[in-house]
mmCIF file of C-alpha atoms in Angstrom:
data_model
loop_
_atom_site.group_PDB
_atom_site.id
_atom_site.type_symbol
_atom_site.label_atom_id
_atom_site.label_comp_id
_atom_site.label_asym_id
_atom_site.label_seq_id
_atom_site.Cartn_x
_atom_site.Cartn_y
_atom_site.Cartn_z
ATOM 1 C CA MET A 1 14.723 2.733 20.789
ATOM 2 C CA GLN A 2 18.053 1.657 20.676
ATOM 3 C CA ASP A 3 19.491 0.714 24.778
ATOM 4 C CA GLU A 4 15.840 -0.682 25.237
ATOM 5 C CA ILE A 5 16.611 -3.014 22.348
ATOM 6 C CA ILE A 6 16.985 -6.952 23.849
ATOM 7 C CA SER A 7 19.974 -8.588 22.744
ATOM 8 C CA GLN A 8 20.178 -13.015 23.753
ATOM 9 C CA CYS A 9 23.439 -14.871 22.647
ATOM 10 C CA ARG A 10 21.785 -19.245 23.003
ATOM 11 C CA PRO A 11 22.561 -22.796 22.165
ATOM 12 C CA PHE A 12 19.561 -23.855 19.761
ATOM 13 C CA SER A 13 18.843 -26.124 23.268
ATOM 14 C CA ALA A 14 17.952 -23.280 25.537
ATOM 15 C CA LEU A 15 16.198 -21.351 22.805
ATOM 16 C CA SER A 16 12.427 -20.931 22.914
ATOM 17 C CA ASN A 17 9.137 -21.700 21.248
ATOM 18 C CA GLU A 18 8.399 -18.268 20.147
ATOM 19 C CA ASP A 19 11.999 -17.364 19.925
ATOM 20 C CA LEU A 20 12.992 -20.328 17.358
ATOM 21 C CA TYR A 21 9.442 -18.798 15.767
ATOM 22 C CA GLU A 22 10.052 -15.228 15.798
ATOM 23 C CA LEU A 23 13.729 -15.966 14.268
ATOM 24 C CA LEU A 24 12.550 -18.845 11.485
ATOM 25 C CA ARG A 25 10.108 -16.298 10.865
ATOM 26 C CA LEU A 26 12.180 -13.424 10.281
ATOM 27 C CA ARG A 27 14.734 -15.217 8.410
ATOM 28 C CA SER A 28 11.876 -15.976 6.051
ATOM 29 C CA GLN A 29 10.564 -12.490 5.678
ATOM 30 C CA VAL A 30 13.395 -11.403 4.434
ATOM 31 C CA PHE A 31 15.599 -14.074 2.514
ATOM 32 C CA VAL A 32 11.960 -16.017 0.816
ATOM 33 C CA VAL A 33 9.070 -13.465 0.559
ATOM 34 C CA GLU A 34 11.894 -10.139 0.426
ATOM 35 C CA GLN A 35 15.040 -11.875 -1.641
ATOM 36 C CA ASN A 36 12.966 -14.470 -3.302
ATOM 37 C CA ILE A 37 14.925 -17.077 -2.706
ATOM 38 C CA ASN A 38 14.023 -20.265 -3.012
ATOM 39 C CA TYR A 39 15.957 -22.641 -0.537
ATOM 40 C CA GLN A 40 16.141 -24.819 2.093
ATOM 41 C CA ASP A 41 16.535 -22.660 4.231
ATOM 42 C CA LEU A 42 16.396 -25.540 7.809
ATOM 43 C CA ASP A 43 19.778 -27.668 6.731
ATOM 44 C CA GLY A 44 20.133 -29.486 9.511
ATOM 45 C CA GLN A 45 23.154 -27.357 10.727
ATOM 46 C CA ASP A 46 20.791 -25.198 13.096
ATOM 47 C CA THR A 47 21.209 -26.525 16.489
ATOM 48 C CA ALA A 48 25.001 -27.331 16.211
ATOM 49 C CA ALA A 49 25.134 -23.361 16.510
ATOM 50 C CA HIS A 50 24.262 -20.716 18.962
ATOM 51 C CA HIS A 51 22.129 -17.929 17.961
ATOM 52 C CA LEU A 52 22.039 -14.302 18.228
ATOM 53 C CA LEU A 53 18.832 -12.405 18.293
ATOM 54 C CA LEU A 54 18.300 -8.419 19.062
ATOM 55 C CA LYS A 55 14.664 -8.015 20.173
ATOM 56 C CA THR A 56 12.086 -5.702 21.134
ATOM 57 C CA PRO A 57 10.681 -5.472 24.369
ATOM 58 C CA GLU A 58 8.276 -7.018 23.169
ATOM 59 C CA ASN A 59 9.905 -9.997 22.179
ATOM 60 C CA VAL A 60 9.082 -9.748 18.608
ATOM 61 C CA VAL A 61 13.292 -10.393 16.969
ATOM 62 C CA ILE A 62 14.902 -7.732 14.520
ATOM 63 C CA ALA A 63 17.777 -8.458 13.303
ATOM 64 C CA TYR A 64 19.682 -12.600 13.739
ATOM 65 C CA CYS A 65 22.361 -14.502 13.151
ATOM 66 C CA ARG A 66 23.539 -17.481 14.069
ATOM 67 C CA LEU A 67 27.716 -19.118 15.444
ATOM 68 C CA LEU A 68 28.502 -22.510 14.196
ATOM 69 C CA PRO A 69 31.223 -22.677 15.601
ATOM 70 C CA PRO A 70 34.943 -24.443 14.063
ATOM 71 C CA GLY A 71 35.137 -27.792 12.061
ATOM 72 C CA THR A 72 31.210 -27.324 11.688
ATOM 73 C CA ALA A 73 30.529 -25.606 7.592
ATOM 74 C CA CYS A 74 34.170 -25.351 7.944
ATOM 75 C CA ARG A 75 37.082 -25.127 9.877
ATOM 76 C CA GLU A 76 36.354 -21.649 10.666
ATOM 77 C CA THR A 77 33.660 -20.126 13.484
ATOM 78 C CA LYS A 78 31.109 -19.342 10.828
ATOM 79 C CA ILE A 79 29.055 -16.223 10.516
ATOM 80 C CA GLY A 80 25.681 -16.782 9.376
ATOM 81 C CA ARG A 81 22.188 -16.226 8.618
ATOM 82 C CA VAL A 82 22.279 -12.256 8.509
ATOM 83 C CA VAL A 83 19.229 -10.655 8.708
ATOM 84 C CA VAL A 84 17.762 -7.212 10.078
ATOM 85 C CA ASP A 85 14.470 -6.565 10.213
ATOM 86 C CA ARG A 86 14.156 -3.524 6.532
ATOM 87 C CA THR A 87 11.304 -1.980 9.025
ATOM 88 C CA TRP A 88 14.556 -1.936 11.200
ATOM 89 C CA ARG A 89 17.175 -0.730 9.205
ATOM 90 C CA GLY A 90 18.835 2.983 9.068
ATOM 91 C CA ARG A 91 19.317 2.872 12.154
ATOM 92 C CA GLY A 92 22.732 0.845 13.143
ATOM 93 C CA ILE A 93 20.537 -2.068 13.526
ATOM 94 C CA ALA A 94 23.036 -4.223 11.551
ATOM 95 C CA ARG A 95 26.381 -2.267 13.401
ATOM 96 C CA LYS A 96 25.130 -3.432 17.251
ATOM 97 C CA LEU A 97 24.227 -7.732 15.440
ATOM 98 C CA MET A 98 28.012 -7.276 13.962
ATOM 99 C CA GLN A 99 29.875 -5.951 16.202
ATOM 100 C CA GLN A 100 27.739 -8.158 19.187
ATOM 101 C CA ALA A 101 28.272 -11.701 17.301
ATOM 102 C CA LEU A 102 32.141 -10.849 16.811
ATOM 103 C CA SER A 103 32.344 -10.120 20.347
ATOM 104 C CA TRP A 104 30.820 -13.115 20.929
ATOM 105 C CA CYS A 105 32.337 -15.646 18.640
ATOM 106 C CA ARG A 106 35.521 -14.497 20.795
ATOM 107 C CA ALA A 107 34.277 -15.736 23.843
ATOM 108 C CA LEU A 108 32.774 -18.269 23.033
ATOM 109 C CA TYR A 109 35.510 -19.346 20.561
ATOM 110 C CA PRO A 110 39.150 -17.080 21.027
ATOM 111 C CA GLY A 111 41.188 -17.575 18.632
ATOM 112 C CA VAL A 112 39.893 -18.932 16.665
ATOM 113 C CA GLU A 113 39.235 -17.012 12.418
ATOM 114 C CA ILE A 114 36.094 -15.914 11.008
ATOM 115 C CA ARG A 115 34.690 -16.481 8.651
ATOM 116 C CA ILE A 116 31.505 -14.692 6.496
ATOM 117 C CA SER A 117 29.903 -15.589 2.479
ATOM 118 C CA ALA A 118 28.328 -11.998 2.029
ATOM 119 C CA GLN A 119 26.189 -10.627 -0.556
ATOM 120 C CA LYS A 120 28.613 -8.920 -2.150
ATOM 121 C CA HIS A 121 27.324 -6.097 -2.587
ATOM 122 C CA LEU A 122 27.704 -5.148 1.687
ATOM 123 C CA LYS A 123 31.772 -6.526 1.601
ATOM 124 C CA GLY A 124 32.579 -2.702 2.077
ATOM 125 C CA PHE A 125 30.338 -3.485 5.273
ATOM 126 C CA TYR A 126 32.057 -6.322 7.114
ATOM 127 C CA ALA A 127 35.555 -5.140 5.514
ATOM 128 C CA GLN A 128 35.206 -2.302 8.256
ATOM 129 C CA TYR A 129 34.564 -5.116 11.397
ATOM 130 C CA GLY A 130 38.127 -6.606 10.152
ATOM 131 C CA PHE A 131 37.075 -9.194 7.259
ATOM 132 C CA GLN A 132 38.886 -9.826 4.270
ATOM 133 C CA VAL A 133 38.433 -11.321 0.584
ATOM 134 C CA CYS A 134 38.835 -15.202 0.426
ATOM 135 C CA THR A 135 37.148 -15.702 -2.291
ATOM 136 C CA GLY A 136 36.403 -15.183 -6.018
ATOM 137 C CA ASP A 137 33.120 -13.687 -7.101
ATOM 138 C CA TYR A 138 30.420 -16.871 -6.553
ATOM 139 C CA LEU A 139 26.265 -17.426 -6.633
ATOM 140 C CA GLU A 140 25.261 -18.434 -4.292
ATOM 141 C CA GLU A 141 21.134 -18.681 -4.240
ATOM 142 C CA GLY A 142 20.755 -16.869 -7.243
ATOM 143 C CA ILE A 143 22.986 -14.033 -5.317
ATOM 144 C CA LEU A 144 25.830 -12.812 -6.145
ATOM 145 C CA HIS A 145 28.790 -13.789 -3.095
ATOM 146 C CA VAL A 146 32.636 -13.258 -2.065
ATOM 147 C CA GLY A 147 33.712 -15.838 1.010
ATOM 148 C CA MET A 148 35.312 -13.422 3.874
ATOM 149 C CA ILE A 149 37.300 -13.948 7.422
ATOM 150 C CA ARG A 150 39.105 -12.332 9.836
ATOM 151 C CA PRO A 151 41.905 -12.784 11.057
ATOM 152 C CA ALA A 152 42.274 -14.564 15.172
ATOM 153 C CA ASP A 153 42.133 -11.970 17.470
ATOM 154 C CA ASP A 154 43.316 -9.460 14.202
ATOM 155 C CA PRO A 155 44.793 -5.631 15.748
ATOM 156 C CA SER A 156 43.721 -3.729 12.873
ATOM 157 C CA ALA A 157 39.962 -4.477 13.438
ATOM 158 C CA GLY A 158 39.958 -1.741 15.968
ATOM 159 C CA TYR A 159 37.578 -2.801 18.315
ATOM 160 C CA GLY A 160 36.717 -1.313 22.165
ATOM 161 C CA ILE A 161 38.214 1.974 21.025
ATOM 162 C CA ARG A 162 35.136 4.663 21.673
ATOM 163 C CA LEU A 163 34.613 7.696 20.072
ATOM 164 C CA ARG A 164 32.924 11.149 21.056
ATOM 165 C CA ILE A 165 31.102 12.932 18.300
ATOM 166 C CA ARG A 166 30.132 16.600 19.402
ATOM 167 C CA TYR A 167 28.087 18.344 17.228
ATOM 168 C CA LEU A 168 29.388 22.360 17.059
ATOM 169 C CA GLY A 169 26.837 23.586 14.972
ATOM 170 C CA HIS A 170 26.705 23.696 11.249
ATOM 171 C CA SER A 171 29.047 22.348 9.471
ATOM 172 C CA ALA A 172 32.057 21.500 12.688
ATOM 173 C CA TYR A 173 31.913 18.326 14.525
ATOM 174 C CA LEU A 174 34.367 17.968 16.997
ATOM 175 C CA VAL A 175 35.440 13.731 17.290
ATOM 176 C CA THR A 176 37.629 12.614 20.274
ATOM 177 C CA THR A 177 39.514 9.175 19.738
ATOM 178 C CA PRO A 178 41.371 7.924 22.149
ATOM 179 C CA LYS A 179 45.037 9.270 20.169
ATOM 180 C CA ARG A 180 44.012 12.833 19.069
ATOM 181 C CA CYS A 181 41.361 15.043 18.558
ATOM 182 C CA LEU A 182 39.865 15.971 14.727
ATOM 183 C CA LEU A 183 37.831 19.838 14.599
ATOM 184 C CA PHE A 184 36.299 19.969 11.381
ATOM 185 C CA ASP A 185 35.230 22.879 9.737
ATOM 186 C CA TYR A 186 34.431 25.155 12.724
ATOM 187 C CA GLY A 187 33.152 28.650 11.567
ATOM 188 C CA SER A 188 32.818 33.032 11.999
ATOM 189 C CA HIS A 189 29.914 32.389 11.608
ATOM 190 C CA PRO A 190 27.426 31.428 12.606
ATOM 191 C CA ASP A 191 27.561 33.869 15.090
ATOM 192 C CA ARG A 192 28.692 32.665 18.330
ATOM 193 C CA PRO A 193 30.172 33.683 21.883
ATOM 194 C CA ALA A 194 33.193 34.048 21.498
ATOM 195 C CA ALA A 195 33.681 32.212 24.674
ATOM 196 C CA GLY A 196 31.580 29.146 26.143
ATOM 197 C CA SER A 197 30.834 25.422 26.744
ATOM 198 C CA LEU A 198 30.977 22.572 24.499
ATOM 199 C CA SER A 199 28.339 21.230 26.313
ATOM 200 C CA SER A 200 26.981 24.363 24.653
ATOM 201 C CA GLY A 201 28.577 24.117 21.120
ATOM 202 C CA ILE A 202 31.394 26.517 22.141
ATOM 203 C CA PHE A 203 35.278 25.077 21.311
ATOM 204 C CA ASN A 204 36.608 26.102 24.299
ATOM 205 C CA THR A 205 40.342 23.946 23.653
ATOM 206 C CA ASP A 206 40.240 24.335 27.705
ATOM 207 C CA GLU A 207 38.397 21.047 27.646
ATOM 208 C CA LEU A 208 40.206 19.491 25.760
ATOM 209 C CA PRO A 209 41.204 16.263 26.997
ATOM 210 C CA ASP A 210 45.849 16.402 26.950
ATOM 211 C CA LEU A 211 45.895 15.508 23.003
ATOM 212 C CA PRO A 212 46.564 16.456 19.759
ATOM 213 C CA LEU A 213 45.567 18.607 18.121
ATOM 214 C CA TYR A 214 43.855 18.589 14.582
ATOM 215 C CA CYS A 215 41.937 21.216 13.423
ATOM 216 C CA PHE A 216 40.120 21.484 9.709
ATOM 217 C CA ALA A 217 39.173 23.500 7.565
ATOM 218 C CA SER A 218 37.491 22.332 3.783
ATOM 219 C CA HIS A 219 37.245 25.711 2.707
ATOM 220 C CA GLN A 220 37.643 29.961 3.734
ATOM 221 C CA HIS A 221 34.127 30.681 3.258
ATOM 222 C CA ARG A 222 33.279 32.031 7.075
ATOM 223 C CA ASP A 223 30.971 29.198 8.257
ATOM 224 C CA HIS A 224 33.844 26.835 7.530
ATOM 225 C CA TYR A 225 36.629 29.243 8.513
ATOM 226 C CA SER A 226 37.372 31.407 11.493
ATOM 227 C CA PRO A 227 40.397 32.905 10.607
ATOM 228 C CA GLU A 228 40.681 34.191 14.638
ATOM 229 C CA LEU A 229 40.894 30.398 15.296
ATOM 230 C CA HIS A 230 43.931 29.843 11.955
ATOM 231 C CA ARG A 231 45.631 32.585 14.296
ATOM 232 C CA ALA A 232 44.939 30.793 16.916
ATOM 233 C CA MET A 233 45.559 27.376 16.710
ATOM 234 C CA ALA A 234 48.692 27.506 14.872
ATOM 235 C CA LYS A 235 50.638 28.735 17.761
ATOM 236 C CA ARG A 236 49.179 26.230 19.937
ATOM 237 C CA PRO A 237 51.537 23.403 20.707
ATOM 238 C CA GLY A 238 50.788 20.103 19.824
ATOM 239 C CA THR A 239 48.296 21.479 17.283
ATOM 240 C CA ASN A 240 47.540 21.265 13.362
ATOM 241 C CA PHE A 241 45.335 23.443 11.210
ATOM 242 C CA ILE A 242 44.969 21.708 8.173
ATOM 243 C CA LEU A 243 43.435 24.262 4.942
ATOM 244 C CA GLY A 244 41.489 23.812 2.389
ATOM 245 C CA LEU A 245 41.796 25.626 -1.630
ATOM 246 C CA ASP A 246 40.483 26.036 -4.614
ATOM 247 C CA GLU A 247 43.410 25.104 -6.111
ATOM 248 C CA GLU A 248 47.818 24.219 -5.664
ATOM 249 C CA PRO A 249 49.325 27.287 -4.219
ATOM 250 C CA ASP A 250 51.791 28.984 -5.257
ATOM 251 C CA CYS A 251 54.729 29.644 -3.644
ATOM 252 C CA ALA A 252 53.326 33.507 -1.904
ATOM 253 C CA ALA A 253 50.615 31.574 -1.149
ATOM 254 C CA THR A 254 52.593 30.202 1.458
ATOM 255 C CA GLU A 255 53.240 33.833 3.171
ATOM 256 C CA LEU A 256 49.268 32.285 4.346
ATOM 257 C CA SER A 257 51.087 30.604 6.444
ATOM 258 C CA SER A 258 51.375 30.794 10.709
ATOM 259 C CA GLY A 259 52.562 28.062 12.269
ATOM 260 C CA ARG A 260 52.224 25.346 12.191
ATOM 261 C CA THR A 261 49.627 24.724 8.581
ATOM 262 C CA THR A 262 49.486 22.235 6.019
ATOM 263 C CA PHE A 263 47.910 23.708 2.037
ATOM 264 C CA ALA A 264 44.922 21.010 0.935
ATOM 265 C CA TRP A 265 43.953 21.372 -2.245
ATOM 266 C CA PRO A 266 42.572 19.061 -4.388
ATOM 267 C CA HIS A 267 43.245 15.964 -4.488
ATOM 268 C CA ARG A 268 46.193 16.104 -3.432
ATOM 269 C CA ILE A 269 47.025 12.895 -0.885
ATOM 270 C CA PHE A 270 49.407 13.711 2.268
ATOM 271 C CA GLN A 271 51.121 11.924 5.432
ATOM 272 C CA LEU A 272 51.171 14.367 8.426
ATOM 273 C CA ASP A 273 52.446 12.712 11.848
ATOM 274 C CA ASP A 274 50.211 9.637 11.454
ATOM 275 C CA LEU A 275 47.502 10.680 9.721
ATOM 276 C CA THR A 276 47.175 10.123 6.065
ATOM 277 C CA ILE A 277 44.443 12.331 4.419
ATOM 278 C CA CYS A 278 43.119 11.612 1.353
ATOM 279 C CA CYS A 279 41.460 15.836 -0.256
ATOM 280 C CA SER A 280 38.775 15.698 -3.346
ATOM 281 C CA GLY A 281 37.580 18.454 -4.819
ATOM 282 C CA SER A 282 34.712 20.552 -4.850
ATOM 283 C CA THR A 283 31.363 21.410 -6.264
ATOM 284 C CA ASP A 284 32.129 24.738 -4.445
ATOM 285 C CA SER A 285 35.166 25.748 -2.469
ATOM 286 C CA GLY A 286 38.390 24.121 -0.662
ATOM 287 C CA VAL A 287 38.202 20.292 -0.468
ATOM 288 C CA SER A 288 36.925 17.295 1.072
ATOM 289 C CA PHE A 289 38.773 15.741 3.696
ATOM 290 C CA MET A 290 39.236 11.486 3.802
ATOM 291 C CA VAL A 291 41.696 11.290 6.957
ATOM 292 C CA ARG A 292 42.701 7.757 7.489
ATOM 293 C CA ALA A 293 44.220 7.558 11.548
ATOM 294 C CA PRO A 294 44.734 3.919 13.006
ATOM 295 C CA GLU A 295 41.272 4.226 14.781
ATOM 296 C CA ALA A 296 38.957 5.079 12.932
ATOM 297 C CA VAL A 297 38.238 6.686 8.973
ATOM 298 C CA ILE A 298 37.222 10.262 9.025
ATOM 299 C CA TYR A 299 35.287 11.836 5.437
ATOM 300 C CA HIS A 300 34.320 15.248 6.136
ATOM 301 C CA GLY A 301 32.175 16.152 2.933
ATOM 302 C CA GLY A 302 32.978 21.126 3.632
ATOM 303 C CA ASP A 303 30.745 22.081 0.427
ATOM 304 C CA LEU A 304 31.242 19.380 -1.555
ATOM 305 C CA ALA A 305 27.233 18.627 -2.403
ATOM 306 C CA VAL A 306 25.169 18.882 -5.676
ATOM 307 C CA TRP A 307 23.462 22.391 -4.909
ATOM 308 C CA ASP A 308 21.608 22.779 -8.081
ATOM 309 C CA ASP A 309 19.952 20.419 -10.578
ATOM 310 C CA GLN A 310 22.544 21.364 -13.117
ATOM 311 C CA GLU A 311 24.599 18.221 -14.789
ATOM 312 C CA PHE A 312 28.237 20.322 -13.851
ATOM 313 C CA TYR A 313 27.180 19.615 -9.953
ATOM 314 C CA GLN A 314 26.248 15.764 -10.561
ATOM 315 C CA ARG A 315 28.755 14.613 -12.731
ATOM 316 C CA VAL A 316 31.771 16.571 -11.912
ATOM 317 C CA TYR A 317 30.193 15.461 -7.239
ATOM 318 C CA ARG A 318 30.530 12.115 -8.255
ATOM 319 C CA GLU A 319 33.535 11.637 -10.242
ATOM 320 C CA GLU A 320 34.942 13.234 -7.016
ATOM 321 C CA ILE A 321 33.540 10.698 -4.461
ATOM 322 C CA ASP A 322 34.505 8.233 -6.480
ATOM 323 C CA TRP A 323 38.539 9.910 -6.774
ATOM 324 C CA LEU A 324 37.968 9.911 -2.908
ATOM 325 C CA LEU A 325 36.819 6.229 -3.004
ATOM 326 C CA GLN A 326 39.689 4.753 -5.160
ATOM 327 C CA ALA A 327 42.091 4.972 -1.730
ATOM 328 C CA GLY A 328 39.619 1.659 -1.226
ATOM 329 C CA TRP A 329 39.258 2.898 1.914
ATOM 330 C CA LEU A 330 35.150 3.434 4.085
ATOM 331 C CA PRO A 331 34.321 6.206 6.630
ATOM 332 C CA ASP A 332 33.358 4.357 9.852
ATOM 333 C CA LEU A 333 32.068 8.496 10.101
ATOM 334 C CA ALA A 334 30.847 10.381 7.751
ATOM 335 C CA MET A 335 30.108 13.937 7.740
ATOM 336 C CA LEU A 336 27.274 14.582 5.154
ATOM 337 C CA PRO A 337 26.250 18.267 3.990
ATOM 338 C CA VAL A 338 22.212 17.655 3.871
ATOM 339 C CA SER A 339 20.625 21.075 3.564
ATOM 340 C CA THR A 340 21.719 24.343 1.683
ATOM 341 C CA SER A 341 22.561 26.825 4.589
ATOM 342 C CA ASP A 342 19.518 29.080 3.386
ATOM 343 C CA GLY A 343 17.911 25.850 4.684
ATOM 344 C CA TYR A 344 16.208 23.741 1.237
ATOM 345 C CA GLN A 345 16.628 20.745 0.422
ATOM 346 C CA GLU A 346 15.631 20.568 -2.671
ATOM 347 C CA GLU A 347 15.643 16.284 -4.784
ATOM 348 C CA PRO A 348 19.542 16.972 -6.222
ATOM 349 C CA LEU A 349 21.358 16.807 -3.285
ATOM 350 C CA LEU A 350 19.531 14.651 -1.828
ATOM 351 C CA SER A 351 20.088 11.569 -4.657
ATOM 352 C CA GLY A 352 23.840 13.311 -4.328
ATOM 353 C CA LEU A 353 23.794 11.819 -1.054
ATOM 354 C CA TRP A 354 21.500 8.743 -1.145
ATOM 355 C CA PHE A 355 24.325 8.132 -4.557
ATOM 356 C CA CYS A 356 27.347 8.751 -1.930
ATOM 357 C CA LEU A 357 25.939 6.596 1.129
ATOM 358 C CA LYS A 358 25.622 3.575 -1.913
ATOM 359 C CA LYS A 359 29.829 4.119 -2.721
ATOM 360 C CA MET A 360 30.451 5.252 0.671
ATOM 361 C CA LYS A 361 28.178 2.430 2.611
ATOM 362 C CA PRO A 362 29.978 4.143 6.029
ATOM 363 C CA ALA A 363 29.363 3.104 9.722
ATOM 364 C CA VAL A 364 27.564 6.282 10.666
ATOM 365 C CA ILE A 365 26.172 9.266 9.116
ATOM 366 C CA LEU A 366 26.493 12.394 10.850
ATOM 367 C CA PRO A 367 24.238 15.259 8.855
ATOM 368 C CA MET A 368 25.856 19.110 8.583
ATOM 369 C CA HIS A 369 25.471 22.211 6.975
ATOM 370 C CA GLY A 370 22.046 23.415 8.125
ATOM 371 C CA ALA A 371 22.614 25.640 11.898
ATOM 372 C CA GLY A 372 19.014 26.734 12.002
ATOM 373 C CA TYR A 373 17.920 23.934 10.381
ATOM 374 C CA GLU A 374 17.871 21.450 12.743
ATOM 375 C CA HIS A 375 14.784 19.644 12.018
ATOM 376 C CA LEU A 376 16.363 18.803 8.583
ATOM 377 C CA TYR A 377 18.932 16.380 10.147
ATOM 378 C CA ARG A 378 15.657 14.405 10.884
ATOM 379 C CA ARG A 379 13.473 14.813 7.367
ATOM 380 C CA PHE A 380 17.558 13.560 5.947
ATOM 381 C CA ALA A 381 17.259 10.919 8.482
ATOM 382 C CA ASP A 382 14.097 8.845 7.817
ATOM 383 C CA LEU A 383 14.676 9.299 3.819
ATOM 384 C CA ALA A 384 18.436 7.740 4.187
ATOM 385 C CA GLY A 385 16.854 4.080 6.039
ATOM 386 C CA ASN A 386 16.568 3.080 2.658
ATOM 387 C CA TYR A 387 20.204 3.818 1.326
ATOM 388 C CA SER A 388 22.669 2.364 3.762
ATOM 389 C CA GLN A 389 22.429 0.289 6.882
ATOM 390 C CA GLY A 390 24.664 2.787 8.412
ATOM 391 C CA GLU A 391 23.608 4.105 11.791
ATOM 392 C CA ILE A 392 22.642 7.821 11.903
ATOM 393 C CA PHE A 393 22.863 10.395 15.466
ATOM 394 C CA VAL A 394 20.196 13.290 14.415
ATOM 395 C CA PRO A 395 22.103 16.725 16.116
ATOM 396 C CA THR A 396 19.255 18.614 17.106
ATOM 397 C CA VAL A 397 20.934 21.826 18.832
ATOM 398 C CA ALA A 398 24.359 22.707 19.044
ATOM 399 C CA GLY A 399 26.706 20.716 21.977
ATOM 400 C CA ASP A 400 25.025 17.241 20.803
ATOM 401 C CA LEU A 401 27.320 14.836 21.578
ATOM 402 C CA PHE A 402 27.632 11.130 20.506
ATOM 403 C CA PHE A 403 29.828 7.568 20.951
ATOM 404 C CA PHE A 404 30.770 5.444 18.394
ATOM 405 C CA ASP A 405 32.277 2.228 19.647
ATOM 406 C CA ARG A 406 34.571 0.708 17.360
#
């Protein structure tokens, strides 16, 4: 459906009567009805702005913001009146809107800083696009806000980078960036043919670009780890294997290593080339990974989930998520276990996921841990829109390919 969304950016004088009505309708729906703000929406600045609208083919505006030229509301370019229709949230529309808003700001007002007055609970979302907090907290129409600025032509924002994300079944994903390939939790189970193509869900190094390869295994359960793959990759040039353990090994445990293997254990933070890797503990075995690369921040949950309604699972899960976020990173991609391996998706598991989504605020969410039960990925996605503004990629079969433009 996103391919059918129409994007338009127009000065006030070029808006049709229908477009003007639609954007004002959506602003009123969100700010006045939904958020119960009693304020003067028509503030005299719309006539100076460019207006960015995302519309359905039926000309219904589903997302909107206005772009004020520098010197109008402040010395910077200002993005304001950011709204997404509530029925379209959780589908990546907010991300699409923000990407296009920044592209238009750069085109209309090159070399100028961009300011936004962000509702405080959304500052992590805007930080993913290079915005930095520049004020303390303040109340605006009764809602806590914080001022944020994106530096002009900020190279750290990472725009123009495309990530290829391949679902390889169960908890396995292959992420390819312009600088590297990262393989997560490609296990011996479910059973796979020894040879095949990436498009059929089989990891095949012959199809990889000539880039460094980093293979991650969160722990040694066979649905997350393949000893055969480990042995092969530890000998492959330009490849690092990162293996999660339950605890820090003693000296004897280093005998497990063959070639370039790096061990990870709960609460270890380490550097590997230009990657910074944070490893949480788990509610089952091994670790989860938060990987910060220059291109993106990637989270793979391993077996960290609320697997049961016992207090232990809930407490440890929340402690580990909170520990990961102490580093101050929010993931661009988050691969999350949304099902037990035997096809259950019960309330404790889901409630843990909602906690995670509210805390991490990932730009893209990738469900996993459901080989043979991929229909549960769609069920998760249908519910998750109530807890996240991130885009949710929903694989249906091993080999499915997705793209994320950062």
